[in-house]
Amino acid sequence: MPQRREVVGHGELQAAAPPLRLRGRKLTAALAFVAGTGFTLFGYDQGVMSALLTAGQFEKVFPQVVVDSSEPSNHATLQSFVVAVYEIGCLTGALSNLWVGDRIGRRRTIVTGGIIMIIGAILQATSFSYAQLVVARIITGLGNGLNTSTVPSYHAECSPASSRGSFIMLEGSLITFGIMVSFWASGSSAQWRVPIAIQIIFAIIMIVGICFLPESPRWLAKQGRNAEALAVICALEDKPYTEPSVQQTYLGIKEAVAVEARSSAGKSSLKELFTGGPNQNLRRATLGMVIQCFQQITGINIITYYATLLFERLGLGDVDSRIIAACNGTEYFMASLVAIFLIDRVGRRKLMLFGSVGQTLTMILLAILGSIDTAATQVVSSVMLFVFNSFFAIGWLGMTWLYPAEIVGLRIRAPANALATASNWIFNFMVVMVTGPAFNNIGWRTYIVFASLNAFIIPIVYWFFPETAGRSLEDMDVIFAMAYKEGVSPVTVSLRKDVPAAGTLEADEILGISPASEKREHGAENS
């Protein structure tokens, strides 16, 4: 049986006594709702441009996005650019979190991102020129970059290990819900400005909602605000501070803070990203960046951003293509719900491998069908786009927002997630930018490129990605430290059953925490 350390000093626990208004399930539901609204906003903003690209009213105001034989040859590039430039803003916003996230906290960062998105949405909805639309999309992306690099970390840090995966996968599902809403809203008879402005509603809900939620207990502990951190843990579990589970969670967080403070030795959190040793920060941060890259090179945004154009290339008319694209978005959302129920039962690795295999086979079939190009194969190709969405929704949609928040340690979580999200937007920009010209130049062979990239992902996930299901965020520190000391792969250790839980004496020994130093620390806190 793993031994537990003594509880923290009575004086410190008493300081945490004032209760928070929301507790237990109500607090958990409120967290899921606000985080989900942020990702619904993200999905809506992604999908709305895809649905508008072929809308007649939109094309009249922005003729640069019209691509056909009668228009200048650079229109394909201009169309791709107005879609992809959003990722430039998202990249900038994500990178700014390298410096902003840990300084102002998770809640303030989310509020800042929401306000910036409202400004960008207003500018988009009032655009009368191509240049204004481009600038407005960059501004909107800036706010979204801040949110997408913060919301998953905030939600993961406030969620129990047993259900953390389901909660973050719910955020992934709500991305597709936002995409679905954008397709149906933009396909209506309303002016194109109204669908763009709708995202302001989501942003306002997110900003107002976050004001009623507590700060992340991990961030509070990192700032030395231990009493507040303990109060938040008590509220999340709806238990008094004397409960062993509350003490275990709290001690695990303090353990992580102590280890990282000792190992940092005066280095900034940015420099720590490039360190090895028992913490293996570089390896862990790299895994976060790589998984975000993998999500984009699967080719999912061929469908997300260009769904209506893809269906038009398969012989459907303007109205029909937008209706089918909306149905595609609806099926995408429904498929994503499956992952919510599987993620904490099956685990992260199996879902990623399942998704990658299915995506590879689907892309191969799309290439074969595209090379034949008959009326019958066009129908089957349309179905294959639905199938690809399903594999992606189950294996990769929410995974890349969950995994980077789980795999890194507390001290580098904000900058590491900023870089991971930046990786997402860099490769998102690349894929969206090249897709239009690629289909214009090599046609169905574009699917061969993405089939190869999906196949490449499979062995990398199998050999290098540790399992995080059922582990607390602090347990991952123990796993990487054990792997380092034993000279084995963290993947191997993550699949073992004998890893001691964070906050136990056994974990202290693995992490190199001295009991004497712990006593001195607690004595200083209680004095």
mmCIF file with all atom_site columns, C-alpha atoms in Angstrom, residues 203-366:
data_model
loop_
_atom_site.group_PDB
_atom_site.id
_atom_site.type_symbol
_atom_site.label_atom_id
_atom_site.label_alt_id
_atom_site.label_comp_id
_atom_site.label_asym_id
_atom_site.label_entity_id
_atom_site.label_seq_id
_atom_site.pdbx_PDB_ins_code
_atom_site.Cartn_x
_atom_site.Cartn_y
_atom_site.Cartn_z
_atom_site.occupancy
_atom_site.B_iso_or_equiv
_atom_site.pdbx_formal_charge
_atom_site.auth_seq_id
_atom_site.auth_comp_id
_atom_site.auth_asym_id
_atom_site.auth_atom_id
_atom_site.pdbx_PDB_model_num
ATOM 1   C CA . ALA A 1 203 ? -17.929 35.059 -26.721 1.00 0.00 ? 203 ALA A CA 1
ATOM 2   C CA . ILE A 1 204 ? -20.176 37.042 -24.364 1.00 0.00 ? 204 ILE A CA 1
ATOM 3   C CA . ILE A 1 205 ? -21.501 33.844 -22.735 1.00 0.00 ? 205 ILE A CA 1
ATOM 4   C CA . MET A 1 206 ? -17.935 32.621 -22.207 1.00 0.00 ? 206 MET A CA 1
ATOM 5   C CA . ILE A 1 207 ? -16.738 35.908 -20.685 1.00 0.00 ? 207 ILE A CA 1
ATOM 6   C CA . VAL A 1 208 ? -19.706 36.239 -18.327 1.00 0.00 ? 208 VAL A CA 1
ATOM 7   C CA . GLY A 1 209 ? -19.542 32.574 -17.324 1.00 0.00 ? 209 GLY A CA 1
ATOM 8   C CA . ILE A 1 210 ? -15.846 32.618 -16.426 1.00 0.00 ? 210 ILE A CA 1
ATOM 9   C CA . CYS A 1 211 ? -16.512 35.358 -13.879 1.00 0.00 ? 211 CYS A CA 1
ATOM 10  C CA . PHE A 1 212 ? -18.438 32.840 -11.729 1.00 0.00 ? 212 PHE A CA 1
ATOM 11  C CA . LEU A 1 213 ? -15.707 30.184 -11.800 1.00 0.00 ? 213 LEU A CA 1
ATOM 12  C CA . PRO A 1 214 ? -12.608 29.775 -9.608  1.00 0.00 ? 214 PRO A CA 1
ATOM 13  C CA . GLU A 1 215 ? -9.041  30.026 -10.801 1.00 0.00 ? 215 GLU A CA 1
ATOM 14  C CA . SER A 1 216 ? -7.138  26.796 -11.524 1.00 0.00 ? 216 SER A CA 1
ATOM 15  C CA . PRO A 1 217 ? -5.859  25.250 -8.241  1.00 0.00 ? 217 PRO A CA 1
ATOM 16  C CA . ARG A 1 218 ? -2.616  24.301 -10.010 1.00 0.00 ? 218 ARG A CA 1
ATOM 17  C CA . TRP A 1 219 ? -1.966  27.896 -11.091 1.00 0.00 ? 219 TRP A CA 1
ATOM 18  C CA . LEU A 1 220 ? -2.822  29.183 -7.579  1.00 0.00 ? 220 LEU A CA 1
ATOM 19  C CA . ALA A 1 221 ? -0.382  26.732 -5.987  1.00 0.00 ? 221 ALA A CA 1
ATOM 20  C CA . LYS A 1 222 ? 2.299   27.716 -8.467  1.00 0.00 ? 222 LYS A CA 1
ATOM 21  C CA . GLN A 1 223 ? 1.831   31.347 -7.395  1.00 0.00 ? 223 GLN A CA 1
ATOM 22  C CA . GLY A 1 224 ? 2.164   30.385 -3.726  1.00 0.00 ? 224 GLY A CA 1
ATOM 23  C CA . ARG A 1 225 ? -1.550  30.951 -3.021  1.00 0.00 ? 225 ARG A CA 1
ATOM 24  C CA . ASN A 1 226 ? -1.900  27.589 -1.290  1.00 0.00 ? 226 ASN A CA 1
ATOM 25  C CA . ALA A 1 227 ? -4.959  28.323 0.837   1.00 0.00 ? 227 ALA A CA 1
ATOM 26  C CA . GLU A 1 228 ? -6.944  29.398 -2.229  1.00 0.00 ? 228 GLU A CA 1
ATOM 27  C CA . ALA A 1 229 ? -5.743  26.322 -4.135  1.00 0.00 ? 229 ALA A CA 1
ATOM 28  C CA . LEU A 1 230 ? -6.934  24.051 -1.342  1.00 0.00 ? 230 LEU A CA 1
ATOM 29  C CA . ALA A 1 231 ? -10.304 25.832 -1.195  1.00 0.00 ? 231 ALA A CA 1
ATOM 30  C CA . VAL A 1 232 ? -10.807 25.240 -4.927  1.00 0.00 ? 232 VAL A CA 1
ATOM 31  C CA . ILE A 1 233 ? -9.933  21.526 -4.573  1.00 0.00 ? 233 ILE A CA 1
ATOM 32  C CA . CYS A 1 234 ? -12.466 21.229 -1.732  1.00 0.00 ? 234 CYS A CA 1
ATOM 33  C CA . ALA A 1 235 ? -15.097 22.907 -3.917  1.00 0.00 ? 235 ALA A CA 1
ATOM 34  C CA . LEU A 1 236 ? -14.348 20.725 -6.951  1.00 0.00 ? 236 LEU A CA 1
ATOM 35  C CA . GLU A 1 237 ? -14.659 17.528 -4.922  1.00 0.00 ? 237 GLU A CA 1
ATOM 36  C CA . ASP A 1 238 ? -17.373 18.978 -2.640  1.00 0.00 ? 238 ASP A CA 1
ATOM 37  C CA . LYS A 1 239 ? -15.570 17.576 0.399   1.00 0.00 ? 239 LYS A CA 1
ATOM 38  C CA . PRO A 1 240 ? -13.995 19.088 3.526   1.00 0.00 ? 240 PRO A CA 1
ATOM 39  C CA . TYR A 1 241 ? -10.245 19.584 3.607   1.00 0.00 ? 241 TYR A CA 1
ATOM 40  C CA . THR A 1 242 ? -9.867  16.678 6.068   1.00 0.00 ? 242 THR A CA 1
ATOM 41  C CA . GLU A 1 243 ? -10.892 14.152 3.386   1.00 0.00 ? 243 GLU A CA 1
ATOM 42  C CA . PRO A 1 244 ? -7.958  11.925 2.298   1.00 0.00 ? 244 PRO A CA 1
ATOM 43  C CA . SER A 1 245 ? -8.746  12.422 -1.413  1.00 0.00 ? 245 SER A CA 1
ATOM 44  C CA . VAL A 1 246 ? -8.590  16.216 -1.034  1.00 0.00 ? 246 VAL A CA 1
ATOM 45  C CA . GLN A 1 247 ? -5.318  15.972 0.872   1.00 0.00 ? 247 GLN A CA 1
ATOM 46  C CA . GLN A 1 248 ? -3.890  13.566 -1.719  1.00 0.00 ? 248 GLN A CA 1
ATOM 47  C CA . THR A 1 249 ? -4.699  15.915 -4.606  1.00 0.00 ? 249 THR A CA 1
ATOM 48  C CA . TYR A 1 250 ? -3.344  18.927 -2.738  1.00 0.00 ? 250 TYR A CA 1
ATOM 49  C CA . LEU A 1 251 ? -0.134  17.181 -1.687  1.00 0.00 ? 251 LEU A CA 1
ATOM 50  C CA . GLY A 1 252 ? 0.401   15.936 -5.239  1.00 0.00 ? 252 GLY A CA 1
ATOM 51  C CA . ILE A 1 253 ? 0.145   19.487 -6.577  1.00 0.00 ? 253 ILE A CA 1
ATOM 52  C CA . LYS A 1 254 ? 2.489   20.830 -3.889  1.00 0.00 ? 254 LYS A CA 1
ATOM 53  C CA . GLU A 1 255 ? 4.873   17.980 -4.646  1.00 0.00 ? 255 GLU A CA 1
ATOM 54  C CA . ALA A 1 256 ? 4.956   19.029 -8.323  1.00 0.00 ? 256 ALA A CA 1
ATOM 55  C CA . VAL A 1 257 ? 5.560   22.647 -7.370  1.00 0.00 ? 257 VAL A CA 1
ATOM 56  C CA . ALA A 1 258 ? 8.389   21.657 -5.008  1.00 0.00 ? 258 ALA A CA 1
ATOM 57  C CA . VAL A 1 259 ? 10.113  19.410 -7.555  1.00 0.00 ? 259 VAL A CA 1
ATOM 58  C CA . GLU A 1 260 ? 9.915   21.949 -10.361 1.00 0.00 ? 260 GLU A CA 1
ATOM 59  C CA . ALA A 1 261 ? 10.995  24.848 -8.156  1.00 0.00 ? 261 ALA A CA 1
ATOM 60  C CA . ARG A 1 262 ? 14.044  22.836 -7.082  1.00 0.00 ? 262 ARG A CA 1
ATOM 61  C CA . SER A 1 263 ? 14.971  21.682 -10.586 1.00 0.00 ? 263 SER A CA 1
ATOM 62  C CA . SER A 1 264 ? 14.450  25.116 -12.171 1.00 0.00 ? 264 SER A CA 1
ATOM 63  C CA . ALA A 1 265 ? 17.317  26.642 -10.142 1.00 0.00 ? 265 ALA A CA 1
ATOM 64  C CA . GLY A 1 266 ? 16.532  30.188 -11.186 1.00 0.00 ? 266 GLY A CA 1
ATOM 65  C CA . LYS A 1 267 ? 15.766  29.383 -14.833 1.00 0.00 ? 267 LYS A CA 1
ATOM 66  C CA . SER A 1 268 ? 12.693  30.940 -16.458 1.00 0.00 ? 268 SER A CA 1
ATOM 67  C CA . SER A 1 269 ? 9.882   28.590 -17.497 1.00 0.00 ? 269 SER A CA 1
ATOM 68  C CA . LEU A 1 270 ? 10.779  29.238 -21.162 1.00 0.00 ? 270 LEU A CA 1
ATOM 69  C CA . LYS A 1 271 ? 14.342  27.968 -20.664 1.00 0.00 ? 271 LYS A CA 1
ATOM 70  C CA . GLU A 1 272 ? 13.019  24.971 -18.769 1.00 0.00 ? 272 GLU A CA 1
ATOM 71  C CA . LEU A 1 273 ? 11.178  23.863 -21.904 1.00 0.00 ? 273 LEU A CA 1
ATOM 72  C CA . PHE A 1 274 ? 14.548  22.765 -23.302 1.00 0.00 ? 274 PHE A CA 1
ATOM 73  C CA . THR A 1 275 ? 15.738  20.728 -20.300 1.00 0.00 ? 275 THR A CA 1
ATOM 74  C CA . GLY A 1 276 ? 15.944  16.972 -19.840 1.00 0.00 ? 276 GLY A CA 1
ATOM 75  C CA . GLY A 1 277 ? 16.712  15.071 -16.643 1.00 0.00 ? 277 GLY A CA 1
ATOM 76  C CA . PRO A 1 278 ? 14.004  13.374 -14.556 1.00 0.00 ? 278 PRO A CA 1
ATOM 77  C CA . ASN A 1 279 ? 11.416  15.990 -15.567 1.00 0.00 ? 279 ASN A CA 1
ATOM 78  C CA . GLN A 1 280 ? 12.069  15.383 -19.303 1.00 0.00 ? 280 GLN A CA 1
ATOM 79  C CA . ASN A 1 281 ? 10.530  18.760 -20.115 1.00 0.00 ? 281 ASN A CA 1
ATOM 80  C CA . LEU A 1 282 ? 11.817  18.926 -23.688 1.00 0.00 ? 282 LEU A CA 1
ATOM 81  C CA . ARG A 1 283 ? 10.458  15.485 -24.533 1.00 0.00 ? 283 ARG A CA 1
ATOM 82  C CA . ARG A 1 284 ? 7.082   16.261 -22.983 1.00 0.00 ? 284 ARG A CA 1
ATOM 83  C CA . ALA A 1 285 ? 6.719   19.677 -24.626 1.00 0.00 ? 285 ALA A CA 1
ATOM 84  C CA . THR A 1 286 ? 7.717   18.127 -27.967 1.00 0.00 ? 286 THR A CA 1
ATOM 85  C CA . LEU A 1 287 ? 4.985   15.490 -27.641 1.00 0.00 ? 287 LEU A CA 1
ATOM 86  C CA . GLY A 1 288 ? 2.437   18.285 -27.202 1.00 0.00 ? 288 GLY A CA 1
ATOM 87  C CA . MET A 1 289 ? 3.662   20.097 -30.307 1.00 0.00 ? 289 MET A CA 1
ATOM 88  C CA . VAL A 1 290 ? 3.863   16.913 -32.385 1.00 0.00 ? 290 VAL A CA 1
ATOM 89  C CA . ILE A 1 291 ? 0.324   15.756 -31.577 1.00 0.00 ? 291 ILE A CA 1
ATOM 90  C CA . GLN A 1 292 ? -1.065  19.163 -32.613 1.00 0.00 ? 292 GLN A CA 1
ATOM 91  C CA . CYS A 1 293 ? 0.935   18.954 -35.847 1.00 0.00 ? 293 CYS A CA 1
ATOM 92  C CA . PHE A 1 294 ? -0.426  15.449 -36.465 1.00 0.00 ? 294 PHE A CA 1
ATOM 93  C CA . GLN A 1 295 ? -4.017  16.629 -36.103 1.00 0.00 ? 295 GLN A CA 1
ATOM 94  C CA . GLN A 1 296 ? -3.560  19.125 -38.927 1.00 0.00 ? 296 GLN A CA 1
ATOM 95  C CA . ILE A 1 297 ? -1.623  16.931 -41.368 1.00 0.00 ? 297 ILE A CA 1
ATOM 96  C CA . THR A 1 298 ? -4.400  14.325 -41.256 1.00 0.00 ? 298 THR A CA 1
ATOM 97  C CA . GLY A 1 299 ? -6.188  16.590 -43.747 1.00 0.00 ? 299 GLY A CA 1
ATOM 98  C CA . ILE A 1 300 ? -9.274  17.277 -41.657 1.00 0.00 ? 300 ILE A CA 1
ATOM 99  C CA . ASN A 1 301 ? -9.302  20.951 -42.605 1.00 0.00 ? 301 ASN A CA 1
ATOM 100 C CA . ILE A 1 302 ? -9.656  20.049 -46.261 1.00 0.00 ? 302 ILE A CA 1
ATOM 101 C CA . ILE A 1 303 ? -13.220 19.255 -45.205 1.00 0.00 ? 303 ILE A CA 1
ATOM 102 C CA . THR A 1 304 ? -13.719 21.848 -42.444 1.00 0.00 ? 304 THR A CA 1
ATOM 103 C CA . TYR A 1 305 ? -12.692 24.842 -44.546 1.00 0.00 ? 305 TYR A CA 1
ATOM 104 C CA . TYR A 1 306 ? -13.476 23.621 -48.053 1.00 0.00 ? 306 TYR A CA 1
ATOM 105 C CA . ALA A 1 307 ? -16.473 21.314 -47.569 1.00 0.00 ? 307 ALA A CA 1
ATOM 106 C CA . THR A 1 308 ? -18.804 23.198 -49.906 1.00 0.00 ? 308 THR A CA 1
ATOM 107 C CA . LEU A 1 309 ? -16.091 23.449 -52.588 1.00 0.00 ? 309 LEU A CA 1
ATOM 108 C CA . LEU A 1 310 ? -15.279 19.734 -52.294 1.00 0.00 ? 310 LEU A CA 1
ATOM 109 C CA . PHE A 1 311 ? -18.907 18.776 -52.805 1.00 0.00 ? 311 PHE A CA 1
ATOM 110 C CA . GLU A 1 312 ? -19.158 21.171 -55.760 1.00 0.00 ? 312 GLU A CA 1
ATOM 111 C CA . ARG A 1 313 ? -16.106 19.458 -57.308 1.00 0.00 ? 313 ARG A CA 1
ATOM 112 C CA . LEU A 1 314 ? -18.023 16.190 -56.918 1.00 0.00 ? 314 LEU A CA 1
ATOM 113 C CA . GLY A 1 315 ? -20.738 17.580 -59.212 1.00 0.00 ? 315 GLY A CA 1
ATOM 114 C CA . LEU A 1 316 ? -23.227 19.101 -56.767 1.00 0.00 ? 316 LEU A CA 1
ATOM 115 C CA . GLY A 1 317 ? -24.773 22.550 -57.280 1.00 0.00 ? 317 GLY A CA 1
ATOM 116 C CA . ASP A 1 318 ? -24.245 25.535 -54.998 1.00 0.00 ? 318 ASP A CA 1
ATOM 117 C CA . VAL A 1 319 ? -27.313 25.036 -52.777 1.00 0.00 ? 319 VAL A CA 1
ATOM 118 C CA . ASP A 1 320 ? -27.001 21.236 -52.688 1.00 0.00 ? 320 ASP A CA 1
ATOM 119 C CA . SER A 1 321 ? -23.307 21.408 -51.829 1.00 0.00 ? 321 SER A CA 1
ATOM 120 C CA . ARG A 1 322 ? -24.004 23.672 -48.860 1.00 0.00 ? 322 ARG A CA 1
ATOM 121 C CA . ILE A 1 323 ? -26.837 21.438 -47.645 1.00 0.00 ? 323 ILE A CA 1
ATOM 122 C CA . ILE A 1 324 ? -24.628 18.329 -47.880 1.00 0.00 ? 324 ILE A CA 1
ATOM 123 C CA . ALA A 1 325 ? -21.780 20.232 -46.158 1.00 0.00 ? 325 ALA A CA 1
ATOM 124 C CA . ALA A 1 326 ? -24.181 21.110 -43.328 1.00 0.00 ? 326 ALA A CA 1
ATOM 125 C CA . CYS A 1 327 ? -25.240 17.446 -43.074 1.00 0.00 ? 327 CYS A CA 1
ATOM 126 C CA . ASN A 1 328 ? -21.565 16.514 -43.023 1.00 0.00 ? 328 ASN A CA 1
ATOM 127 C CA . GLY A 1 329 ? -21.005 18.923 -40.140 1.00 0.00 ? 329 GLY A CA 1
ATOM 128 C CA . THR A 1 330 ? -23.979 17.443 -38.281 1.00 0.00 ? 330 THR A CA 1
ATOM 129 C CA . GLU A 1 331 ? -22.673 13.885 -38.684 1.00 0.00 ? 331 GLU A CA 1
ATOM 130 C CA . TYR A 1 332 ? -19.217 15.125 -37.607 1.00 0.00 ? 332 TYR A CA 1
ATOM 131 C CA . PHE A 1 333 ? -20.713 16.412 -34.344 1.00 0.00 ? 333 PHE A CA 1
ATOM 132 C CA . MET A 1 334 ? -22.645 13.199 -33.696 1.00 0.00 ? 334 MET A CA 1
ATOM 133 C CA . ALA A 1 335 ? -19.552 11.024 -34.303 1.00 0.00 ? 335 ALA A CA 1
ATOM 134 C CA . SER A 1 336 ? -17.520 13.138 -31.874 1.00 0.00 ? 336 SER A CA 1
ATOM 135 C CA . LEU A 1 337 ? -19.899 12.179 -29.046 1.00 0.00 ? 337 LEU A CA 1
ATOM 136 C CA . VAL A 1 338 ? -18.663 8.581  -29.256 1.00 0.00 ? 338 VAL A CA 1
ATOM 137 C CA . ALA A 1 339 ? -15.200 9.625  -28.057 1.00 0.00 ? 339 ALA A CA 1
ATOM 138 C CA . ILE A 1 340 ? -16.628 11.161 -24.870 1.00 0.00 ? 340 ILE A CA 1
ATOM 139 C CA . PHE A 1 341 ? -17.743 7.714  -23.696 1.00 0.00 ? 341 PHE A CA 1
ATOM 140 C CA . LEU A 1 342 ? -14.616 5.863  -24.871 1.00 0.00 ? 342 LEU A CA 1
ATOM 141 C CA . ILE A 1 343 ? -11.721 8.125  -23.922 1.00 0.00 ? 343 ILE A CA 1
ATOM 142 C CA . ASP A 1 344 ? -11.435 7.208  -20.206 1.00 0.00 ? 344 ASP A CA 1
ATOM 143 C CA . ARG A 1 345 ? -12.373 3.552  -20.795 1.00 0.00 ? 345 ARG A CA 1
ATOM 144 C CA . VAL A 1 346 ? -10.239 2.726  -23.834 1.00 0.00 ? 346 VAL A CA 1
ATOM 145 C CA . GLY A 1 347 ? -7.411  5.194  -23.279 1.00 0.00 ? 347 GLY A CA 1
ATOM 146 C CA . ARG A 1 348 ? -5.689  7.808  -25.411 1.00 0.00 ? 348 ARG A CA 1
ATOM 147 C CA . ARG A 1 349 ? -3.298  5.640  -27.426 1.00 0.00 ? 349 ARG A CA 1
ATOM 148 C CA . LYS A 1 350 ? -5.870  3.147  -28.736 1.00 0.00 ? 350 LYS A CA 1
ATOM 149 C CA . LEU A 1 351 ? -8.198  5.906  -29.921 1.00 0.00 ? 351 LEU A CA 1
ATOM 150 C CA . MET A 1 352 ? -5.375  7.729  -31.727 1.00 0.00 ? 352 MET A CA 1
ATOM 151 C CA . LEU A 1 353 ? -4.251  4.532  -33.440 1.00 0.00 ? 353 LEU A CA 1
ATOM 152 C CA . PHE A 1 354 ? -7.832  3.614  -34.399 1.00 0.00 ? 354 PHE A CA 1
ATOM 153 C CA . GLY A 1 355 ? -8.417  7.060  -35.899 1.00 0.00 ? 355 GLY A CA 1
ATOM 154 C CA . SER A 1 356 ? -5.135  7.080  -37.837 1.00 0.00 ? 356 SER A CA 1
ATOM 155 C CA . VAL A 1 357 ? -5.689  3.654  -39.400 1.00 0.00 ? 357 VAL A CA 1
ATOM 156 C CA . GLY A 1 358 ? -9.222  4.576  -40.446 1.00 0.00 ? 358 GLY A CA 1
ATOM 157 C CA . GLN A 1 359 ? -8.134  7.945  -41.838 1.00 0.00 ? 359 GLN A CA 1
ATOM 158 C CA . THR A 1 360 ? -5.337  6.344  -43.861 1.00 0.00 ? 360 THR A CA 1
ATOM 159 C CA . LEU A 1 361 ? -7.680  3.817  -45.460 1.00 0.00 ? 361 LEU A CA 1
ATOM 160 C CA . THR A 1 362 ? -10.294 6.485  -46.191 1.00 0.00 ? 362 THR A CA 1
ATOM 161 C CA . MET A 1 363 ? -7.776  8.765  -47.921 1.00 0.00 ? 363 MET A CA 1
ATOM 162 C CA . ILE A 1 364 ? -6.555  5.813  -50.029 1.00 0.00 ? 364 ILE A CA 1
ATOM 163 C CA . LEU A 1 365 ? -10.142 5.105  -51.107 1.00 0.00 ? 365 LEU A CA 1
ATOM 164 C CA . LEU A 1 366 ? -10.734 8.798  -51.927 1.00 0.00 ? 366 LEU A CA 1
#
